Coordinates of C-alpha atoms in Angstrom, one line a residue:
M283 CA 9.8 -5.8 16.0
A284 CA 6.1 -5.4 15.9
F285 CA 4.4 -3.1 13.4
D286 CA 3.6 -0.4 16.0
E287 CA 7.2 -0.2 17.1
D288 CA 8.6 -0.2 13.5
F289 CA 6.0 2.4 12.4
A290 CA 6.7 4.8 15.4
A291 CA 10.5 4.5 14.9
A292 CA 10.2 5.1 11.1
L293 CA 7.9 8.1 11.7
G294 CA 10.4 9.4 14.3
Q295 CA 13.2 9.3 11.6
R296 CA 11.0 11.7 9.6
G297 CA 10.6 14.0 12.5
I298 CA 7.1 12.9 13.6
E299 CA 7.4 11.7 17.2
M300 CA 4.8 9.3 18.7
D301 CA 4.7 6.5 21.1
A302 CA 4.4 3.0 19.7
A303 CA 1.6 2.2 22.1
D304 CA -0.5 4.9 20.3
V305 CA -0.1 3.5 16.8
P306 CA -3.3 2.1 15.2
A307 CA -3.5 -1.0 13.1
P308 CA -2.0 -0.6 9.5
D309 CA -5.4 -0.9 7.8
V310 CA -6.9 1.7 10.1
I311 CA -4.1 4.1 9.3
G312 CA -4.4 3.5 5.5
G313 CA -8.2 4.0 5.6
A314 CA -7.9 7.2 7.6
L315 CA -5.2 8.6 5.2
D316 CA -7.6 7.8 2.3
N317 CA -10.4 9.6 4.1
I318 CA -8.3 12.7 4.7
S319 CA -7.1 12.7 1.1
G320 CA -10.7 12.5 -0.1
F321 CA -11.8 15.3 2.2
M322 CA -8.9 17.6 1.2
S323 CA -9.4 17.0 -2.5
G324 CA -13.0 18.1 -2.2
M325 CA -11.9 21.5 -0.7
D326 CA -11.7 24.7 -2.6
E327 CA -8.0 25.1 -3.6
A328 CA -7.6 28.3 -1.6
V329 CA -9.1 26.7 1.5
R330 CA -6.9 23.7 1.1
E331 CA -3.8 25.8 0.7
G332 CA -4.8 28.0 3.7
W333 CA -5.2 25.0 5.9
D334 CA -2.0 23.5 4.7
E335 CA -0.1 26.7 5.4
S336 CA -1.7 27.2 8.8
S337 CA -0.7 23.6 9.9
V338 CA 2.9 24.8 10.0
D339 CA 2.2 27.2 12.9
F340 CA -1.1 26.1 14.4
A341 CA -2.5 22.8 15.8
V342 CA -5.1 22.3 13.1
C343 CA -4.5 18.7 12.2
S344 CA -6.3 17.3 15.2
V345 CA -9.5 18.9 14.0
L346 CA -9.7 16.0 11.5
A347 CA -10.0 13.6 14.5
D348 CA -12.8 15.5 16.2
P349 CA -15.8 13.2 16.3
T350 CA -18.1 16.0 15.2
V351 CA -16.0 16.5 12.0
N352 CA -15.6 12.7 11.7
I353 CA -12.9 12.6 9.0
A354 CA -10.3 10.5 10.8
P355 CA -11.1 10.0 14.5
E356 CA -9.4 6.6 14.4
I357 CA -6.0 8.1 14.0
S358 CA -6.3 10.9 16.6
S359 CA -2.9 9.9 18.1
I360 CA -1.2 10.4 14.7
L361 CA -2.9 13.7 14.1
A362 CA -1.9 14.9 17.5
A363 CA 1.7 13.9 16.7
F364 CA 1.3 16.0 13.5
D365 CA 0.3 19.0 15.6
R366 CA 3.4 18.6 17.7
T367 CA 5.7 18.4 14.7
P368 CA 7.4 21.7 13.9
N369 CA 7.9 23.2 10.4
M370 CA 5.9 20.7 8.4
R371 CA 2.7 21.2 6.5
L372 CA -0.2 18.8 6.7
T373 CA 0.4 17.6 3.2
E374 CA 4.0 16.9 4.0
L375 CA 3.0 15.0 7.2
L376 CA 0.4 13.0 5.3
Q377 CA 2.9 12.1 2.6
A378 CA 5.5 11.1 5.2
T379 CA 3.0 8.9 7.0
R380 CA 1.8 7.2 3.8
E381 CA 5.4 6.5 2.8
T382 CA 6.2 5.2 6.3
L383 CA 3.2 2.9 6.2
D384 CA 4.1 1.5 2.8
Q385 CA 7.7 1.1 4.0
V386 CA 6.9 -0.7 7.2
Q387 CA 4.2 -2.9 5.6
G388 CA 6.8 -3.8 2.9
Q389 CA 9.1 -5.2 5.7
V390 CA 6.5 -7.6 6.9

C-alpha cells in the first residue's frame, strides 16, 4: 500500500476518518504537527486548556488551517477530519496523528 492509504487506514483505526486522497506527504504532516505544537506551547495555559476542551464539542481545529491564521494550512484535510471526530480533544487528536505518522513511516 501507498503511504496515503496506510496513513488514512491507521488513522481510521484510531477513530479519525479521512479519505486517502486527502492525505498530505509525510514530511508536510510532520512539519505541520510541529507548527501546531509550537503554537500551542506558546499559549497561556488557561487558553490552551480552553481550546483543548472546546475541541471536543466544537469545530475549532480547522481554524489552525485558515490562511489568515497560517499555523498549518497544509494539513487542512487532517484538521477537518479532527473536527468531524467525536469525543476527542485536540491534544489527543494531535498525539494520535503523530503516533500514526511514526507508525506508518516505520513500515516503509
